[in-house]
PDB file of C-alpha atoms in Angstrom:
ATOM      1  CA  ASP Q 251      28.899 159.517 105.379  1.00 74.00           C
ATOM      2  CA  GLN Q 252      28.862 155.948 106.355  1.00 87.00           C
ATOM      3  CA  GLN Q 253      28.199 155.622 109.827  1.00 94.00           C
ATOM      4  CA  VAL Q 254      28.791 151.818 109.957  1.00 96.00           C
ATOM      5  CA  LYS Q 255      31.918 150.521 107.926  1.00 97.00           C
ATOM      6  CA  GLN Q 256      32.807 147.135 107.161  1.00 97.00           C
ATOM      7  CA  ASN Q 257      36.347 147.677 105.433  1.00 93.00           C
ATOM      8  CA  SER Q 258      36.944 144.093 104.259  1.00 95.00           C
ATOM      9  CA  PRO Q 259      34.726 143.280 101.247  1.00 96.00           C
ATOM     10  CA  SER Q 260      35.751 139.723 101.212  1.00 97.00           C
ATOM     11  CA  LEU Q 261      37.526 137.103 103.601  1.00 97.00           C
ATOM     12  CA  SER Q 262      38.722 133.615 102.666  1.00 98.00           C
ATOM     13  CA  VAL Q 263      38.971 131.017 105.863  1.00 98.00           C
ATOM     14  CA  GLN Q 264      40.007 127.390 105.610  1.00 98.00           C
ATOM     15  CA  GLU Q 265      37.346 124.948 107.309  1.00 97.00           C
ATOM     16  CA  GLY Q 266      37.988 124.486 111.011  1.00 97.00           C
ATOM     17  CA  ARG Q 267      39.796 127.699 111.526  1.00 98.00           C
ATOM     18  CA  ILE Q 268      38.569 131.144 113.058  1.00 98.00           C
ATOM     19  CA  SER Q 269      36.694 133.808 110.999  1.00 98.00           C
ATOM     20  CA  ILE Q 270      36.997 137.172 112.020  1.00 98.00           C
ATOM     21  CA  LEU Q 271      34.675 139.821 110.603  1.00 98.00           C
ATOM     22  CA  ASN Q 272      35.353 143.528 111.719  1.00 98.00           C
ATOM     23  CA  CYS Q 273      33.090 146.525 111.730  1.00 98.00           C
ATOM     24  CA  ASP Q 274      33.528 150.070 112.881  1.00 98.00           C
ATOM     25  CA  TYR Q 275      31.031 152.773 113.499  1.00 97.00           C
ATOM     26  CA  THR Q 276      31.160 156.493 113.979  1.00 96.00           C
ATOM     27  CA  ASN Q 277      27.871 157.239 115.866  1.00 92.00           C
ATOM     28  CA  SER Q 278      28.367 157.296 119.513  1.00 92.00           C
ATOM     29  CA  MET Q 279      24.672 157.352 119.906  1.00 89.00           C
ATOM     30  CA  PHE Q 280      24.457 153.774 118.749  1.00 90.00           C
ATOM     31  CA  ASP Q 281      23.522 151.487 121.546  1.00 87.00           C
ATOM     32  CA  TYR Q 282      22.405 148.152 119.904  1.00 89.00           C
ATOM     33  CA  PHE Q 283      24.542 146.101 117.364  1.00 92.00           C
ATOM     34  CA  LEU Q 284      23.630 143.105 115.403  1.00 92.00           C
ATOM     35  CA  TRP Q 285      24.874 140.806 112.631  1.00 95.00           C
ATOM     36  CA  TYR Q 286      23.005 139.360 109.734  1.00 95.00           C
ATOM     37  CA  LYS Q 287      24.075 136.828 107.381  1.00 97.00           C
ATOM     38  CA  LYS Q 288      22.634 136.724 103.736  1.00 95.00           C
ATOM     39  CA  TYR Q 289      22.747 133.952 101.346  1.00 94.00           C
ATOM     40  CA  PRO Q 290      22.198 134.694  97.507  1.00 90.00           C
ATOM     41  CA  ALA Q 291      18.540 135.099  96.589  1.00 86.00           C
ATOM     42  CA  GLU Q 292      17.430 135.283 100.381  1.00 90.00           C
ATOM     43  CA  GLY Q 293      17.002 138.091 102.819  1.00 92.00           C
ATOM     44  CA  PRO Q 294      19.311 138.880 105.592  1.00 94.00           C
ATOM     45  CA  THR Q 295      18.914 136.440 108.607  1.00 94.00           C
ATOM     46  CA  PHE Q 296      19.563 137.605 112.157  1.00 92.00           C
ATOM     47  CA  LEU Q 297      22.707 135.923 113.664  1.00 95.00           C
ATOM     48  CA  ILE Q 298      23.747 137.512 117.012  1.00 94.00           C
ATOM     49  CA  SER Q 299      23.338 140.656 118.760  1.00 91.00           C
ATOM     50  CA  ILE Q 300      24.858 142.906 121.657  1.00 92.00           C
ATOM     51  CA  SER Q 301      23.797 145.980 123.537  1.00 90.00           C
ATOM     52  CA  SER Q 302      26.307 148.670 124.506  1.00 91.00           C
ATOM     53  CA  ILE Q 303      26.147 147.611 128.148  1.00 92.00           C
ATOM     54  CA  LYS Q 304      28.079 144.501 127.152  1.00 94.00           C
ATOM     55  CA  ASP Q 305      31.317 143.868 125.584  1.00 95.00           C
ATOM     56  CA  LYS Q 306      30.734 140.181 124.596  1.00 97.00           C
ATOM     57  CA  ASN Q 307      28.057 138.024 123.565  1.00 96.00           C
ATOM     58  CA  GLU Q 308      28.103 134.397 122.809  1.00 97.00           C
ATOM     59  CA  ASP Q 309      25.807 132.007 120.959  1.00 95.00           C
ATOM     60  CA  GLY Q 310      27.344 128.568 119.732  1.00 97.00           C
ATOM     61  CA  ARG Q 311      30.060 129.139 117.611  1.00 98.00           C
ATOM     62  CA  PHE Q 312      29.451 132.763 117.105  1.00 98.00           C
ATOM     63  CA  THR Q 313      30.898 135.452 119.421  1.00 98.00           C
ATOM     64  CA  VAL Q 314      30.544 139.254 119.157  1.00 98.00           C
ATOM     65  CA  PHE Q 315      32.818 141.509 120.788  1.00 98.00           C
ATOM     66  CA  LEU Q 316      32.271 145.224 121.272  1.00 97.00           C
ATOM     67  CA  ASN Q 317      34.881 147.750 122.048  1.00 97.00           C
ATOM     68  CA  LYS Q 318      33.129 151.206 122.857  1.00 96.00           C
ATOM     69  CA  SER Q 319      35.994 153.275 123.000  1.00 96.00           C
ATOM     70  CA  ALA Q 320      37.383 152.225 119.941  1.00 97.00           C
ATOM     71  CA  LYS Q 321      33.806 152.217 118.205  1.00 97.00           C
ATOM     72  CA  HIS Q 322      34.463 148.810 116.901  1.00 97.00           C
ATOM     73  CA  LEU Q 323      32.754 145.634 116.848  1.00 97.00           C
ATOM     74  CA  SER Q 324      33.853 142.014 115.437  1.00 98.00           C
ATOM     75  CA  LEU Q 325      32.141 138.634 114.811  1.00 98.00           C
ATOM     76  CA  HIS Q 326      34.236 135.493 115.720  1.00 98.00           C
ATOM     77  CA  ILE Q 327      33.070 132.258 113.979  1.00 98.00           C
ATOM     78  CA  VAL Q 328      34.828 129.357 115.554  1.00 97.00           C
ATOM     79  CA  PRO Q 329      35.337 126.747 113.974  1.00 98.00           C
ATOM     80  CA  SER Q 330      34.406 127.937 110.523  1.00 98.00           C
ATOM     81  CA  GLN Q 331      32.164 125.295 108.207  1.00 97.00           C
ATOM     82  CA  PRO Q 332      31.764 125.737 104.508  1.00 97.00           C
ATOM     83  CA  GLY Q 333      27.765 126.347 105.414  1.00 96.00           C
ATOM     84  CA  ASP Q 334      28.899 129.614 106.845  1.00 97.00           C
ATOM     85  CA  SER Q 335      30.111 131.055 103.448  1.00 97.00           C
ATOM     86  CA  ALA Q 336      27.593 133.945 102.862  1.00 97.00           C
ATOM     87  CA  VAL Q 337      27.788 137.712 103.193  1.00 97.00           C
ATOM     88  CA  TYR Q 338      27.812 139.155 106.705  1.00 98.00           C
ATOM     89  CA  PHE Q 339      26.210 142.511 107.422  1.00 97.00           C
ATOM     90  CA  CYS Q 340      26.918 144.640 110.652  1.00 96.00           C
ATOM     91  CA  ALA Q 341      23.998 146.729 111.958  1.00 93.00           C
ATOM     92  CA  ALA Q 342      23.428 149.294 114.367  1.00 92.00           C
ATOM     93  CA  SER Q 343      20.732 151.142 116.029  1.00 87.00           C
ATOM     94  CA  GLU Q 344      19.894 153.707 118.676  1.00 81.00           C
ATOM     95  CA  GLY Q 345      17.131 151.272 119.525  1.00 62.00           C
ATOM     96  CA  PHE Q 346      17.560 151.204 123.330  1.00 55.00           C
ATOM     97  CA  ARG Q 347      17.654 154.862 123.845  1.00 45.00           C
ATOM     98  CA  GLY Q 348      16.359 156.343 120.823  1.00 43.00           C
ATOM     99  CA  GLY Q 349      13.367 154.259 120.294  1.00 46.00           C
ATOM    100  CA  SER Q 350      14.512 153.488 116.797  1.00 50.00           C
ATOM    101  CA  GLN Q 351      13.499 149.849 116.545  1.00 63.00           C
ATOM    102  CA  GLY Q 352      13.448 148.981 112.904  1.00 68.00           C
ATOM    103  CA  ASN Q 353      15.540 151.741 111.682  1.00 83.00           C
ATOM    104  CA  LEU Q 354      18.877 149.874 111.360  1.00 89.00           C
ATOM    105  CA  ILE Q 355      22.217 151.327 109.761  1.00 92.00           C
ATOM    106  CA  PHE Q 356      23.819 148.581 107.961  1.00 95.00           C
ATOM    107  CA  GLY Q 357      27.530 148.473 106.678  1.00 96.00           C
ATOM    108  CA  LYS Q 358      28.156 147.184 103.124  1.00 97.00           C
ATOM    109  CA  GLY Q 359      28.818 143.657 104.088  1.00 97.00           C
ATOM    110  CA  THR Q 360      31.818 141.136 104.104  1.00 98.00           C
ATOM    111  CA  LYS Q 361      31.535 138.011 101.924  1.00 97.00           C
ATOM    112  CA  LEU Q 362      33.023 135.196 103.803  1.00 98.00           C
ATOM    113  CA  SER Q 363      33.981 132.004 101.829  1.00 98.00           C
ATOM    114  CA  VAL Q 364      34.969 129.015 104.047  1.00 98.00           C
ATOM    115  CA  LYS Q 365      37.122 126.579 101.894  1.00 96.00           C
ATOM    116  CA  PRO Q 366      36.817 122.716 102.736  1.00 93.00           C
TER     117      PRO Q 366
ATOM    118  CA  ASP U  28       4.731 129.331 110.530  1.00 62.00           C
ATOM    119  CA  ALA U  29       5.038 131.665 107.295  1.00 74.00           C
ATOM    120  CA  GLY U  30       8.086 133.927 107.500  1.00 92.00           C
ATOM    121  CA  VAL U  31       8.027 137.334 105.659  1.00 95.00           C
ATOM    122  CA  THR U  32       6.806 136.864 102.145  1.00 96.00           C
ATOM    123  CA  GLN U  33       7.173 139.404  99.389  1.00 97.00           C
ATOM    124  CA  SER U  34       5.550 139.858  95.964  1.00 96.00           C
ATOM    125  CA  PRO U  35       6.672 139.743  93.330  1.00 97.00           C
ATOM    126  CA  THR U  36      10.392 138.446  93.270  1.00 96.00           C
ATOM    127  CA  HIS U  37      11.357 140.276  90.009  1.00 96.00           C
ATOM    128  CA  LEU U  38      10.050 143.187  88.479  1.00 96.00           C
ATOM    129  CA  ILE U  39      11.086 145.326  85.382  1.00 97.00           C
ATOM    130  CA  LYS U  40       9.853 148.716  84.604  1.00 97.00           C
ATOM    131  CA  THR U  41      10.767 151.711  82.735  1.00 97.00           C
ATOM    132  CA  ARG U  42      11.756 155.118  83.749  1.00 97.00           C
ATOM    133  CA  GLY U  43       8.870 157.400  84.807  1.00 97.00           C
ATOM    134  CA  GLN U  44       6.503 154.521  85.733  1.00 97.00           C
ATOM    135  CA  GLN U  45       5.108 153.664  89.127  1.00 98.00           C
ATOM    136  CA  VAL U  46       5.606 150.394  90.871  1.00 98.00           C
ATOM    137  CA  THR U  47       3.835 148.599  93.827  1.00 98.00           C
ATOM    138  CA  LEU U  48       5.658 146.094  96.091  1.00 98.00           C
ATOM    139  CA  ARG U  49       3.707 143.871  98.495  1.00 98.00           C
ATOM    140  CA  CYS U  50       4.723 142.313 101.886  1.00 98.00           C
ATOM    141  CA  SER U  51       2.941 140.076 104.317  1.00 97.00           C
ATOM    142  CA  PRO U  52       4.855 140.062 107.862  1.00 95.00           C
ATOM    143  CA  LYS U  53       5.557 136.907 109.758  1.00 93.00           C
ATOM    144  CA  SER U  54       2.588 135.567 111.896  1.00 92.00           C
ATOM    145  CA  GLY U  55       2.259 137.551 115.181  1.00 88.00           C
ATOM    146  CA  HIS U  56       4.246 140.651 113.780  1.00 89.00           C
ATOM    147  CA  ASP U  57       2.727 143.872 113.686  1.00 90.00           C
ATOM    148  CA  THR U  58       5.284 146.322 112.495  1.00 90.00           C
ATOM    149  CA  VAL U  59       6.849 146.426 108.926  1.00 93.00           C
ATOM    150  CA  SER U  60      10.173 147.946 107.812  1.00 93.00           C
ATOM    151  CA  TRP U  61      11.185 148.656 104.245  1.00 96.00           C
ATOM    152  CA  TYR U  62      14.644 148.716 102.896  1.00 96.00           C
ATOM    153  CA  GLN U  63      16.497 149.344  99.844  1.00 97.00           C
ATOM    154  CA  GLN U  64      19.554 147.428  99.019  1.00 96.00           C
ATOM    155  CA  ALA U  65      21.556 148.622  95.816  1.00 95.00           C
ATOM    156  CA  LEU U  66      24.247 146.465  94.434  1.00 92.00           C
ATOM    157  CA  GLY U  67      27.312 146.268  96.503  1.00 90.00           C
ATOM    158  CA  GLN U  68      25.889 148.264  99.384  1.00 93.00           C
ATOM    159  CA  GLY U  69      23.954 147.397 102.552  1.00 94.00           C
ATOM    160  CA  PRO U  70      20.335 147.653 103.129  1.00 95.00           C
ATOM    161  CA  GLN U  71      19.297 151.185 103.802  1.00 95.00           C
ATOM    162  CA  PHE U  72      16.137 152.047 105.738  1.00 94.00           C
ATOM    163  CA  ILE U  73      13.202 153.596 103.883  1.00 96.00           C
ATOM    164  CA  PHE U  74      10.390 153.681 106.465  1.00 94.00           C
ATOM    165  CA  GLN U  75       8.554 151.639 109.057  1.00 92.00           C
ATOM    166  CA  TYR U  76       4.560 151.399 109.418  1.00 93.00           C
ATOM    167  CA  TYR U  77       3.022 150.426 112.726  1.00 90.00           C
ATOM    168  CA  GLU U  78      -0.985 150.644 113.374  1.00 90.00           C
ATOM    169  CA  GLU U  79      -1.356 151.765 109.488  1.00 93.00           C
ATOM    170  CA  GLU U  80       0.788 154.617 110.228  1.00 93.00           C
ATOM    171  CA  GLU U  81       4.261 155.634 109.184  1.00 93.00           C
ATOM    172  CA  ARG U  82       6.306 155.416 112.306  1.00 89.00           C
ATOM    173  CA  GLN U  83       9.741 156.408 111.006  1.00 88.00           C
ATOM    174  CA  ARG U  84      11.051 157.484 107.756  1.00 92.00           C
ATOM    175  CA  GLY U  85      14.866 157.364 106.295  1.00 92.00           C
ATOM    176  CA  ASN U  86      16.292 159.572 103.808  1.00 93.00           C
ATOM    177  CA  PHE U  87      14.298 158.909 100.910  1.00 96.00           C
ATOM    178  CA  PRO U  88      12.241 161.237  98.694  1.00 97.00           C
ATOM    179  CA  ASP U  89       8.217 161.796  98.737  1.00 96.00           C
ATOM    180  CA  ARG U  90       8.307 159.318  95.499  1.00 97.00           C
ATOM    181  CA  PHE U  91       8.606 156.691  98.075  1.00 98.00           C
ATOM    182  CA  SER U  92       5.321 155.877 100.016  1.00 97.00           C
ATOM    183  CA  GLY U  93       3.752 153.044 101.743  1.00 97.00           C
ATOM    184  CA  HIS U  94       0.746 151.698 103.554  1.00 97.00           C
ATOM    185  CA  GLN U  95      -0.082 149.358 105.908  1.00 97.00           C
ATOM    186  CA  PHE U  96      -3.311 147.411 106.063  1.00 96.00           C
ATOM    187  CA  PRO U  97      -5.459 146.189 109.131  1.00 96.00           C
ATOM    188  CA  ASN U  98      -3.895 142.633 108.733  1.00 94.00           C
ATOM    189  CA  TYR U  99      -0.442 144.091 108.950  1.00 95.00           C
ATOM    190  CA  SER U 100       0.479 143.381 105.341  1.00 97.00           C
ATOM    191  CA  SER U 101       2.003 146.358 103.710  1.00 97.00           C
ATOM    192  CA  GLU U 102       2.953 147.957 100.163  1.00 98.00           C
ATOM    193  CA  LEU U 103       5.591 150.048  98.920  1.00 98.00           C
ATOM    194  CA  ASN U 104       5.000 152.544  96.517  1.00 98.00           C
ATOM    195  CA  VAL U 105       7.608 154.192  94.205  1.00 98.00           C
ATOM    196  CA  ASN U 106       6.430 156.826  91.661  1.00 97.00           C
ATOM    197  CA  ALA U 107       8.366 158.507  88.607  1.00 97.00           C
ATOM    198  CA  LEU U 108      11.029 155.749  88.713  1.00 98.00           C
ATOM    199  CA  LEU U 109      14.350 156.681  88.026  1.00 97.00           C
ATOM    200  CA  LEU U 110      17.363 154.321  87.050  1.00 97.00           C
ATOM    201  CA  GLY U 111      18.891 154.650  90.319  1.00 96.00           C
ATOM    202  CA  ASP U 112      15.867 152.983  91.814  1.00 98.00           C
ATOM    203  CA  SER U 113      17.024 149.675  90.649  1.00 97.00           C
ATOM    204  CA  ALA U 114      17.726 147.780  93.740  1.00 97.00           C
ATOM    205  CA  LEU U 115      16.710 144.746  95.704  1.00 97.00           C
ATOM    206  CA  TYR U 116      13.555 145.944  97.971  1.00 98.00           C
ATOM    207  CA  LEU U 117      13.397 144.027 101.465  1.00 97.00           C
ATOM    208  CA  CYS U 118      10.520 143.903 103.643  1.00 96.00           C
ATOM    209  CA  ALA U 119      11.208 143.215 107.541  1.00 94.00           C
ATOM    210  CA  SER U 120       8.897 142.389 110.216  1.00 92.00           C
ATOM    211  CA  SER U 121       8.736 142.666 113.910  1.00 86.00           C
ATOM    212  CA  LEU U 122       6.591 143.110 117.000  1.00 81.00           C
ATOM    213  CA  LEU U 123       6.886 146.695 118.419  1.00 73.00           C
ATOM    214  CA  THR U 124       6.152 145.498 121.803  1.00 68.00           C
ATOM    215  CA  GLY U 125       9.066 143.111 121.648  1.00 60.00           C
ATOM    216  CA  GLY U 126      11.232 145.925 122.836  1.00 59.00           C
ATOM    217  CA  ALA U 127      13.894 148.217 121.321  1.00 53.00           C
ATOM    218  CA  GLY U 128      16.076 145.043 120.831  1.00 57.00           C
ATOM    219  CA  GLU U 129      13.541 143.173 118.933  1.00 67.00           C
ATOM    220  CA  LYS U 130      15.142 141.591 116.081  1.00 78.00           C
ATOM    221  CA  LEU U 131      13.913 142.020 112.470  1.00 86.00           C
ATOM    222  CA  PHE U 132      12.810 139.256 110.192  1.00 91.00           C
ATOM    223  CA  PHE U 133      13.296 139.755 106.680  1.00 94.00           C
ATOM    224  CA  GLY U 134      11.574 138.323 103.260  1.00 96.00           C
ATOM    225  CA  SER U 135      13.830 137.206 100.157  1.00 96.00           C
ATOM    226  CA  GLY U 136      12.938 140.767  98.646  1.00 97.00           C
ATOM    227  CA  THR U 137      11.722 142.012  95.223  1.00 97.00           C
ATOM    228  CA  GLN U 138      14.422 142.815  92.713  1.00 97.00           C
ATOM    229  CA  LEU U 139      13.374 145.650  90.692  1.00 97.00           C
ATOM    230  CA  SER U 140      15.099 146.851  87.422  1.00 97.00           C
ATOM    231  CA  VAL U 141      14.292 150.167  86.062  1.00 97.00           C
ATOM    232  CA  LEU U 142      15.232 150.558  82.266  1.00 96.00           C
TER     233      LEU U 142
END
């Protein structure tokens, strides 16, 4: 029973265009969401996060949107660059309320390819 | 400032053997979490150590055990290895008092193959 789902295993985007990666969750107790990026032979690297009290968080080219009623979040990358090509993982936790810091529930990831 | 370091990077074992993986957290961090990432899957939480004690545990059997040392480094031990234990094992560190939103810093992982 997957609590965090990334239904698109892969996404291909042209350089300069927008990349939109989607994530759905089922556990209504999740109150903190994160995106991690992973290059081959490296560990995941934190990208951006959002708490459940917000619906948008922006950091440079990266924006995360949270729709609590739909239990859906998305990561927007604008403009996309070839260096953004990596696997992107969506993760969730009950960190703020449940004190479960460190216990992240990850999706299976979406492989983003940005073509020059 | 060294990040999270894990050793070894690769390991090959046979069924039934035991394995120990090691992790040194990022400087200034006091909490270590271990994750298992099977091929094509996202990382799955195994357990977390703080103040040399297991603080949380995911849905993993008792064959998986760990330890944290006074210098905050940690070991993951897996006994009676099964073929299904073949995976990338990731260590992540954080600062517990950094708050519930404190993000994790991951090492590059140990790739374990069980034959």
